[in-house]
Short mmCIF file of C-alpha atoms and ligand atoms in Angstrom, two decimals:
data_model
loop_
_atom_site.label_atom_id
_atom_site.label_comp_id
_atom_site.label_asym_id
_atom_site.label_seq_id
_atom_site.Cartn_x
_atom_site.Cartn_y
_atom_site.Cartn_z
CA MET N 1 20.96 7.29 -3.43
CA SER N 2 21.79 3.76 -2.37
CA PRO N 3 24.83 3.45 -0.08
CA VAL N 4 28.29 3.49 -1.65
CA LEU N 5 31.74 2.52 -0.38
CA ASP N 6 34.11 5.46 0.13
CA PRO N 7 37.81 5.13 -0.88
CA PHE N 8 38.61 3.74 2.60
CA GLY N 9 36.06 0.94 2.24
CA ARG N 10 33.52 2.53 4.60
CA LEU N 11 29.87 2.40 3.68
CA GLN N 12 28.34 5.82 3.10
CA LEU N 13 24.76 6.98 2.73
CA GLY N 14 24.00 10.56 1.74
CA GLY N 15 27.67 11.45 2.22
CA VAL N 16 27.71 10.17 5.82
CA SER N 17 29.88 7.28 7.04
CA LEU N 18 27.50 4.72 8.51
CA ALA N 19 30.17 3.20 10.76
CA GLU N 20 30.60 6.60 12.42
CA LEU N 21 26.86 7.14 12.59
CA VAL N 22 26.34 3.92 14.56
CA GLY N 23 28.36 5.47 17.41
CA GLU N 24 26.03 8.46 17.43
CA VAL N 25 22.59 6.92 17.02
CA GLY N 26 22.98 3.32 18.19
CA THR N 27 21.12 0.38 16.70
CA PRO N 28 18.70 -0.77 15.40
CA THR N 29 18.29 2.48 13.49
CA TYR N 30 16.70 3.37 10.18
CA VAL N 31 18.81 5.94 8.34
CA TYR N 32 17.12 7.97 5.62
CA ASP N 33 18.80 9.98 2.88
CA VAL N 34 16.08 12.62 2.70
CA ASP N 35 17.72 14.58 -0.13
CA ALA N 36 17.75 11.49 -2.35
CA MET N 37 14.09 10.81 -1.55
CA ALA N 38 13.24 14.40 -2.50
CA ALA N 39 15.26 14.12 -5.71
CA GLY N 40 13.29 11.01 -6.72
CA ALA N 41 10.02 12.84 -6.12
CA ARG N 42 11.28 15.81 -8.13
CA GLU N 43 12.16 13.57 -11.05
CA LEU N 44 8.72 11.95 -10.96
CA VAL N 45 6.87 15.27 -10.79
CA ALA N 46 8.99 16.56 -13.70
CA ALA N 47 7.98 13.57 -15.82
CA PHE N 48 4.47 15.05 -16.10
CA GLY N 49 5.70 18.26 -17.71
CA ASP N 50 2.73 20.60 -18.12
CA ALA N 51 0.13 17.84 -17.97
CA PRO N 52 -2.40 18.01 -15.12
CA HIS N 53 -1.36 15.57 -12.45
CA LEU N 54 -1.10 14.69 -8.79
CA VAL N 55 1.75 12.67 -7.33
CA ALA N 56 0.05 11.46 -4.16
CA TYR N 57 2.87 10.04 -2.05
CA ALA N 58 1.58 6.90 -0.30
CA VAL N 59 2.49 7.85 3.24
CA LYS N 60 2.00 4.32 4.55
CA ALA N 61 5.41 3.47 3.08
CA ASN N 62 7.21 5.93 5.36
CA THR N 63 5.28 8.18 7.70
CA ALA N 64 8.17 10.23 9.11
CA GLY N 65 7.26 13.92 9.18
CA ARG N 66 10.57 14.96 7.69
CA VAL N 67 10.09 12.58 4.77
CA ILE N 68 6.51 13.67 4.09
CA ARG N 69 7.50 17.34 4.30
CA ALA N 70 10.29 16.68 1.79
CA MET N 71 7.76 15.09 -0.57
CA ALA N 72 5.37 18.01 -0.07
CA GLY N 73 8.24 20.38 -0.81
CA GLU N 74 8.61 18.74 -4.22
CA GLY N 75 4.94 19.25 -5.02
CA CYS N 76 3.56 15.90 -3.88
CA GLY N 77 0.16 15.39 -2.33
CA ALA N 78 -0.65 12.32 -0.26
CA ASP N 79 -2.38 8.98 -0.50
CA VAL N 80 -3.61 7.91 2.94
CA VAL N 81 -5.39 4.84 4.29
CA SER N 82 -6.48 5.95 7.77
CA GLY N 83 -7.65 8.98 9.68
CA ALA N 84 -4.33 9.07 11.50
CA GLU N 85 -2.37 9.12 8.24
CA LEU N 86 -4.67 11.87 6.98
CA ARG N 87 -3.86 13.97 10.03
CA VAL N 88 -0.13 13.44 9.56
CA ALA N 89 -0.33 14.42 5.88
CA LEU N 90 -2.31 17.58 6.70
CA GLY N 91 0.01 18.36 9.61
CA CYS N 92 2.96 18.20 7.20
CA GLY N 93 1.38 21.01 5.19
CA ILE N 94 -0.32 19.01 2.43
CA ALA N 95 -3.54 20.75 1.44
CA PRO N 96 -6.77 18.71 1.76
CA ASP N 97 -7.30 19.24 -1.98
CA ARG N 98 -4.19 17.15 -2.62
CA VAL N 99 -5.10 14.12 -0.52
CA VAL N 100 -6.74 10.92 -1.75
CA TYR N 101 -7.95 8.37 0.79
CA SER N 102 -8.30 4.64 0.03
CA GLY N 103 -9.18 1.80 2.40
CA VAL N 104 -11.75 -0.99 2.41
CA ALA N 105 -13.30 -0.27 5.81
CA LYS N 106 -13.00 3.37 6.74
CA THR N 107 -14.83 4.11 9.98
CA ASP N 108 -17.52 6.80 10.23
CA GLU N 109 -15.13 8.93 12.29
CA GLU N 110 -12.47 8.64 9.59
CA LEU N 111 -14.98 9.53 6.86
CA ASP N 112 -16.08 12.54 8.90
CA GLU N 113 -12.49 13.76 9.13
CA ALA N 114 -11.94 13.35 5.41
CA ILE N 115 -15.22 14.94 4.34
CA GLY N 116 -15.04 17.68 6.96
CA CYS N 117 -11.52 19.02 6.52
CA GLY N 118 -10.75 22.20 4.58
CA PRO N 119 -13.38 24.16 2.67
CA ARG N 120 -14.48 21.16 0.53
CA GLY N 121 -13.07 18.04 2.18
CA ILE N 122 -10.19 16.08 0.68
CA CYS N 123 -9.55 15.65 -3.05
CA ALA N 124 -11.29 12.25 -3.07
CA VAL N 125 -12.52 9.56 -0.75
CA GLN N 126 -11.78 6.52 -2.91
CA VAL N 127 -14.67 4.11 -2.35
CA GLU N 128 -13.84 0.42 -2.50
CA SER N 129 -17.30 -1.19 -2.55
CA LEU N 130 -20.92 -0.46 -3.48
CA GLU N 131 -21.72 -0.70 0.21
CA GLU N 132 -19.25 2.05 1.08
CA ILE N 133 -20.97 4.50 -1.26
CA GLY N 134 -24.06 4.55 0.98
CA ARG N 135 -21.91 5.10 4.05
CA VAL N 136 -20.01 8.01 2.51
CA GLU N 137 -23.29 9.51 1.37
CA ALA N 138 -24.73 9.28 4.89
CA ARG N 139 -21.70 10.99 6.42
CA ALA N 140 -21.74 13.72 3.77
CA ARG N 141 -25.45 14.33 4.39
CA ALA N 142 -24.80 14.51 8.15
CA ALA N 143 -22.09 17.10 7.52
CA SER N 144 -24.28 19.01 5.03
CA ARG N 145 -21.52 18.65 2.50
CA ARG N 146 -21.06 17.24 -0.97
CA ALA N 147 -18.25 14.71 -0.66
CA ARG N 148 -15.87 14.31 -3.55
CA VAL N 149 -15.42 10.63 -4.27
CA GLY N 150 -13.32 8.46 -6.52
CA ILE N 151 -14.08 4.87 -7.39
CA ARG N 152 -11.21 2.47 -6.79
CA VAL N 153 -11.96 -0.26 -9.32
CA ASN N 154 -10.62 -3.75 -8.95
CA PRO N 155 -9.56 -4.49 -12.53
CA SER N 156 -9.61 -8.31 -12.06
CA LEU N 157 -6.21 -8.83 -13.62
CA ASP N 158 -4.17 -12.01 -13.53
CA LEU N 159 -1.17 -10.80 -11.52
CA LYS N 160 0.34 -14.21 -10.79
CA GLY N 161 4.10 -14.22 -11.12
CA LEU N 162 4.26 -10.43 -11.39
CA THR N 163 4.62 -9.79 -7.68
CA HIS N 164 4.29 -11.64 -4.37
CA ALA N 165 0.71 -12.88 -3.76
CA SER N 166 0.51 -11.04 -0.42
CA ILE N 167 1.02 -7.65 -2.06
CA ALA N 168 -1.14 -8.14 -5.17
CA THR N 169 -4.49 -6.35 -4.85
CA GLY N 170 -5.94 -5.89 -8.35
CA HIS N 171 -7.22 -9.43 -8.84
CA ASP N 172 -10.55 -11.19 -8.35
CA GLU N 173 -9.88 -12.69 -4.93
CA ALA N 174 -8.66 -9.49 -3.29
CA LYS N 175 -10.81 -7.54 -0.83
CA PHE N 176 -9.80 -4.30 -2.52
CA GLY N 177 -11.73 -2.12 -4.92
CA VAL N 178 -15.20 -2.08 -6.47
CA PRO N 179 -15.41 -5.24 -8.59
CA ARG N 180 -15.04 -4.38 -12.25
CA VAL N 181 -18.52 -5.82 -12.97
CA ASP N 182 -20.07 -3.40 -10.44
CA PHE N 183 -18.43 -0.30 -11.86
CA VAL N 184 -21.48 0.98 -13.75
CA ARG N 185 -23.72 0.51 -10.71
CA ALA N 186 -21.21 2.42 -8.59
CA VAL N 187 -21.20 5.32 -11.04
CA GLU N 188 -25.01 5.39 -11.15
CA ARG N 189 -25.31 5.41 -7.37
CA ILE N 190 -22.82 8.22 -6.95
CA GLU N 191 -24.25 10.33 -9.73
CA ALA N 192 -27.77 9.91 -8.35
CA SER N 193 -26.80 11.37 -4.97
CA PRO N 194 -26.97 15.11 -4.21
CA HIS N 195 -24.36 14.53 -1.49
CA LEU N 196 -21.69 12.95 -3.69
CA GLU N 197 -19.62 14.21 -6.59
CA LEU N 198 -17.78 11.72 -8.77
CA VAL N 199 -14.36 13.29 -9.34
CA GLY N 200 -12.15 10.33 -10.15
CA ILE N 201 -11.75 6.69 -11.00
CA GLY N 202 -8.67 4.61 -10.37
CA SER N 203 -7.08 1.33 -9.53
CA HIS N 204 -4.17 0.21 -7.40
CA LEU N 205 -2.83 -3.17 -8.43
CA GLY N 206 -0.53 -3.90 -5.55
CA SER N 207 3.13 -3.34 -4.94
CA GLN N 208 6.57 -4.16 -6.32
CA PHE N 209 5.82 -4.56 -10.04
CA MET N 210 9.01 -4.50 -12.06
CA GLY N 211 7.41 -3.96 -15.50
CA GLU N 212 4.70 -1.56 -16.61
CA GLY N 213 2.47 -4.06 -18.49
CA GLN N 214 -0.19 -4.47 -15.78
CA HIS N 215 -0.37 -0.72 -15.20
CA LEU N 216 -0.97 -0.15 -18.89
CA GLU N 217 -3.70 -2.78 -18.94
CA ALA N 218 -5.44 -1.18 -15.97
CA ALA N 219 -5.01 2.29 -17.47
CA ARG N 220 -6.60 1.16 -20.75
CA MET N 221 -9.55 -0.21 -18.80
CA LEU N 222 -9.96 3.06 -16.88
CA PHE N 223 -9.69 5.21 -20.00
CA ASP N 224 -12.29 2.99 -21.74
CA PHE N 225 -14.60 3.45 -18.75
CA VAL N 226 -14.23 7.24 -18.99
CA ARG N 227 -14.96 7.28 -22.70
CA THR N 228 -18.04 5.07 -22.23
CA MET N 229 -19.32 7.25 -19.39
CA ARG N 230 -18.79 10.42 -21.38
CA GLY N 231 -20.34 8.81 -24.45
CA GLY N 232 -23.49 8.33 -22.37
CA GLY N 233 -23.43 11.94 -21.23
CA GLY N 234 -22.20 11.12 -17.72
CA ALA N 235 -19.05 11.74 -15.66
CA LYS N 236 -19.36 15.52 -16.11
CA SER N 237 -17.48 16.25 -12.89
CA LEU N 238 -14.73 13.67 -13.48
CA ALA N 239 -11.37 15.35 -12.94
CA PHE N 240 -8.83 12.54 -12.62
CA VAL N 241 -7.83 8.99 -13.36
CA SER N 242 -5.49 7.27 -10.91
CA VAL N 243 -3.26 4.33 -11.73
CA GLY N 244 -2.22 3.92 -8.10
CA GLY N 245 1.28 3.07 -6.98
CA GLY N 246 3.18 -0.17 -7.01
CA PHE N 247 6.24 0.84 -9.03
CA GLY N 248 8.90 -1.70 -8.12
CA VAL N 249 12.32 -1.36 -6.55
CA ASP N 250 15.37 -3.44 -7.49
CA TYR N 251 16.06 -5.08 -4.12
CA THR N 252 18.68 -7.32 -5.76
CA GLY N 253 20.83 -4.42 -6.95
CA GLU N 254 21.58 -6.55 -10.00
CA LEU N 255 19.24 -5.20 -12.68
CA ALA N 256 21.14 -3.35 -15.38
CA ASP N 257 18.37 -0.88 -16.13
CA PRO N 258 15.39 -1.14 -13.76
CA LEU N 259 12.29 0.90 -14.61
CA ARG N 260 12.00 4.16 -12.71
CA PRO N 261 8.70 5.61 -11.46
CA ALA N 262 8.91 8.20 -14.26
CA ASP N 263 9.00 5.36 -16.84
CA PHE N 264 5.62 4.08 -15.60
CA VAL N 265 4.21 7.60 -15.89
CA THR N 266 5.58 8.12 -19.40
CA ALA N 267 4.04 4.82 -20.56
CA VAL N 268 0.63 5.60 -19.03
CA ARG N 269 0.68 9.16 -20.38
CA THR N 270 1.20 7.79 -23.90
CA GLU N 271 -1.86 5.59 -23.41
CA GLN N 272 -3.83 8.56 -22.06
CA ARG N 273 -2.98 10.73 -25.05
CA GLY N 274 -3.95 7.85 -27.34
CA ALA N 275 -7.34 7.71 -25.62
CA GLY N 276 -7.82 11.44 -26.23
CA LEU N 277 -8.11 12.12 -22.49
CA ASP N 278 -5.26 14.57 -22.07
CA GLY N 279 -7.44 17.03 -20.19
CA LEU N 280 -7.93 14.65 -17.25
CA ALA N 281 -5.43 14.84 -14.43
CA LEU N 282 -3.37 11.68 -14.03
CA VAL N 283 -2.88 10.66 -10.41
CA VAL N 284 -0.17 8.27 -9.23
CA GLU N 285 0.23 7.00 -5.68
CA PRO N 286 3.84 5.87 -5.31
CA GLY N 287 5.17 4.88 -1.91
CA ARG N 288 7.92 2.28 -2.01
CA SER N 289 9.67 3.51 -5.15
CA LEU N 290 10.24 7.00 -3.69
CA VAL N 291 11.63 5.96 -0.33
CA ALA N 292 12.84 2.34 -0.20
CA PRO N 293 16.20 2.65 -1.98
CA HIS N 294 17.39 5.68 -0.02
CA ALA N 295 17.58 4.14 3.42
CA VAL N 296 19.24 1.41 5.45
CA LEU N 297 18.52 -0.31 8.72
CA LEU N 298 21.66 -0.36 10.84
CA ALA N 299 22.18 -3.32 13.16
CA GLN N 300 25.00 -4.56 15.34
CA VAL N 301 26.07 -8.16 15.52
CA ILE N 302 25.29 -9.54 18.95
CA GLN N 303 26.97 -12.90 18.48
CA THR N 304 27.60 -15.70 16.03
CA LYS N 305 26.62 -19.34 16.30
CA VAL N 306 28.39 -21.86 14.13
CA ALA N 307 26.88 -25.32 13.84
CA ALA N 308 27.00 -28.16 11.37
CA VAL N 309 23.88 -26.93 9.58
CA ALA N 310 24.56 -23.21 9.40
CA ARG N 311 26.63 -20.25 10.42
CA TRP N 312 24.24 -17.83 12.08
CA LEU N 313 24.96 -14.15 12.39
CA MET N 314 22.72 -12.86 15.15
CA ILE N 315 21.99 -9.18 14.91
CA ASP N 316 20.13 -6.75 17.16
CA ALA N 317 17.47 -5.94 14.53
CA GLY N 318 14.63 -8.38 14.25
CA MET N 319 11.36 -9.02 12.49
CA ASN N 320 9.72 -6.51 14.80
CA ASP N 321 11.97 -3.80 13.31
CA LEU N 322 11.70 -4.93 9.67
CA MET N 323 8.78 -7.25 9.07
CA ARG N 324 8.97 -7.63 5.31
CA PRO N 325 11.11 -10.82 5.23
CA ALA N 326 8.90 -12.59 7.79
CA LEU N 327 5.67 -11.24 6.33
CA TYR N 328 6.21 -12.01 2.68
CA GLN N 329 9.62 -13.56 2.20
CA ALA N 330 11.15 -10.29 1.07
CA ARG N 331 14.90 -10.32 0.66
CA HIS N 332 17.06 -7.30 1.48
CA ARG N 333 20.78 -7.19 0.74
CA ILE N 334 22.90 -7.08 3.89
CA VAL N 335 26.42 -5.63 3.86
CA PRO N 336 29.09 -4.83 6.46
CA LEU N 337 29.63 -1.18 7.36
CA VAL N 338 33.33 -1.48 6.67
CA GLY N 339 34.87 -3.46 3.83
CA ALA N 340 33.32 -5.28 0.92
CA ALA N 341 30.65 -7.92 1.53
CA SER N 342 32.04 -10.35 -1.00
CA GLY N 343 35.64 -11.37 -1.77
CA PRO N 344 37.85 -14.35 -1.01
CA ALA N 345 37.16 -14.17 2.73
CA ALA N 346 33.38 -14.13 2.32
CA VAL N 347 31.25 -17.01 3.52
CA PRO N 348 27.50 -17.55 3.67
CA TRP N 349 26.02 -16.34 6.94
CA ARG N 350 22.40 -16.88 7.88
CA VAL N 351 21.43 -13.51 9.29
CA VAL N 352 18.80 -13.72 12.03
CA GLY N 353 17.33 -11.42 14.67
CA PRO N 354 16.76 -11.96 18.38
CA VAL N 355 12.97 -12.43 18.23
CA CYS N 356 11.54 -15.74 19.41
CA GLU N 357 10.18 -16.83 16.02
CA SER N 358 11.79 -18.99 13.35
CA SER N 359 10.57 -16.49 10.77
CA ASP N 360 12.84 -13.85 12.33
CA ASP N 361 15.28 -14.59 9.55
CA PHE N 362 16.78 -12.21 6.98
CA GLY N 363 18.14 -15.04 4.82
CA GLU N 364 21.59 -16.19 3.81
CA HIS N 365 24.13 -13.54 2.83
CA LEU N 366 27.76 -13.55 1.77
CA LEU N 367 29.70 -11.67 4.44
CA PRO N 368 33.30 -11.78 5.67
CA SER N 369 34.15 -14.98 7.54
CA ASP N 370 35.42 -12.77 10.36
CA ALA N 371 31.98 -11.64 11.47
CA PRO N 372 31.56 -7.87 11.06
CA ASP N 373 30.67 -5.73 14.10
CA ALA N 374 27.75 -4.09 12.35
CA VAL N 375 25.78 -4.40 9.16
CA ALA N 376 23.40 -2.38 7.02
CA ILE N 377 20.20 -3.88 5.69
CA LEU N 378 19.72 -2.10 2.37
CA ASP N 379 16.66 -0.57 0.67
CA ALA N 380 14.87 -0.33 4.00
CA GLY N 381 13.08 3.01 3.55
CA ALA N 382 9.61 1.63 2.77
CA TYR N 383 7.32 -0.51 4.93
CA GLY N 384 10.12 -0.71 7.49
CA TYR N 385 9.59 1.56 10.47
CA THR N 386 5.89 1.88 9.59
CA MET N 387 5.38 -1.82 10.31
CA ALA N 388 7.68 -1.99 13.34
CA ASN N 389 6.16 -3.27 16.57
CA ARG N 390 7.07 -4.13 20.13
CA TYR N 391 6.70 -7.91 20.04
CA ASN N 392 8.77 -9.66 22.71
CA GLY N 393 8.91 -6.33 24.58
CA ARG N 394 11.41 -4.98 22.13
CA GLN N 395 12.06 -1.27 21.70
CA LEU N 396 10.98 0.44 18.53
CA PRO N 397 13.89 1.27 16.23
CA VAL N 398 15.20 4.82 15.96
CA GLU N 399 14.94 6.88 12.75
CA ALA N 400 17.85 9.11 11.68
CA PHE N 401 17.59 11.72 8.94
CA LEU N 402 20.45 12.76 6.66
CA SER N 403 20.42 15.89 4.56
CA GLY N 404 23.14 18.11 3.09
CA GLY N 405 25.74 15.41 3.78
CA ARG N 406 25.13 15.26 7.54
CA LEU N 407 22.87 13.90 10.25
CA VAL N 408 20.18 16.54 10.79
CA SER N 409 17.97 14.82 13.33
CA SER N 410 17.03 11.51 14.88
CA THR N 411 14.20 10.18 16.97
CA ARG N 412 14.58 9.14 20.60
CA ARG N 413 15.04 5.51 21.55
CA GLU N 414 12.23 4.94 24.04
CA PRO N 415 13.46 3.04 27.10
CA VAL N 416 12.03 -0.42 27.55
CA ASP N 417 10.62 0.63 30.96
CA GLY N 418 7.50 2.10 29.35
CA TRP N 419 6.55 -1.23 27.84
CA VAL N 420 7.22 -3.03 31.11
CA ALA N 421 5.02 -0.58 33.05
CA ASP N 422 2.26 -0.81 30.45
CA ARG N 423 2.20 -4.60 30.57
CA LEU N 424 2.39 -4.69 34.38
CA SER N 425 -0.66 -2.45 34.62
CA ALA N 426 -2.68 -4.14 31.85
CA GLY N 427 -5.98 -5.37 33.23
CA CYS N 428 -5.14 -4.25 36.78
C1 PLP R 1 -4.22 2.51 -2.45
C2 PLP R 1 -2.73 2.43 -2.46
N1 PLP R 1 -2.05 3.30 -3.21
C3 PLP R 1 -0.70 3.29 -3.23
C4 PLP R 1 0.02 2.37 -2.51
C5 PLP R 1 1.52 2.44 -2.57
O1 PLP R 1 2.10 1.32 -3.16
P1 PLP R 1 3.67 1.28 -3.38
O2 PLP R 1 4.31 1.58 -2.09
O3 PLP R 1 3.96 -0.08 -3.86
O4 PLP R 1 3.97 2.33 -4.41
C6 PLP R 1 -0.64 1.44 -1.74
C7 PLP R 1 0.13 0.43 -0.99
O5 PLP R 1 -0.34 -0.48 -0.39
C8 PLP R 1 -2.06 1.48 -1.69
O6 PLP R 1 -2.76 0.61 -0.93
#
């Protein structure tokens, strides 16, 4: 659940007062409501009813072991994009059979890990180009295995205005996916190889779509492909169709009735039934929608700076902790830990971090004119910690995990000394 104010005006997440938590875990700290994340996954899995399916949680959104284990506990598999993510997913108890692996330039070592794990390799290596098919085949031959592959098709949709350009992937200019016009050639190549088994086709359009229209269009294309392939006597081993992830999150908090991940599934399932393809498993790869809303990034105010042009609120979390605003102009709501953000005493503050970049800027927010001691950056559970870095020699943020109405664990804040020693010894 998103944070709520308790009767005393203190911000709470997962039943825990964030103002009290700051004293325990320090800042900057990501705080995750793991129970709420699990509940979202449960709701999504339930939306499939008895239909064959795989909810492959896109671990890139939030790679914390506790979060992935919670997803696995609700019946999710994993969508990974690197050998390291694959290892984390497997280490969290997700069976190889429930892992799909996308990525435009997987290395040979990564392919070997994916093809070689478990009795039959992972559920599907999702190839993203004709060229990759030959590489997967070579690695499968070397391992004396038959690799299960899916084709990630780029559906060439016009996605302008539907999401930010930097996170749209299912269009002509993107590096992702087998171009739609090459789909038949991809199928032929895979089906001609004794080392490959075509088990799925799919598409991933990008992230943060607020309506389901583009997913339905892509799904129709995929279902048409399946019917054409089957009409020609092919695709005998095809087991699934994937419509990827990308289900959006209401970062404004203002939408009366935002679509939920289950709504996307229900819409696509209707299309699938209409196409007469009920027997195929439907795969979805949600990341953001399962984890973003159930987390905050806690930061303390270091100082203010009031000038003619702006009132800056300078906090101890920066673009190295949460890159999304600097990377693609994302806007997260920012609220004080105690008291309401708006009200008669609220004024616009430009909230910025300490990093030496003008893009280290979280935007203008209404906050009390008496600067708060600490703030929470909302909806920070996806693509937050996973993109954090040590630019300017900054420490990585801490992650704190809430469950059952209490803090159950947190990571260690690594002292800055390690970075200093590493840099001092670099090249020496
Ligand atoms: C192949 C693939 N699937 C799923 C996702 C998850 O997208 P989202 O977090 O928007 O659901 C991504 C994100 O980049 C992806 O690349």
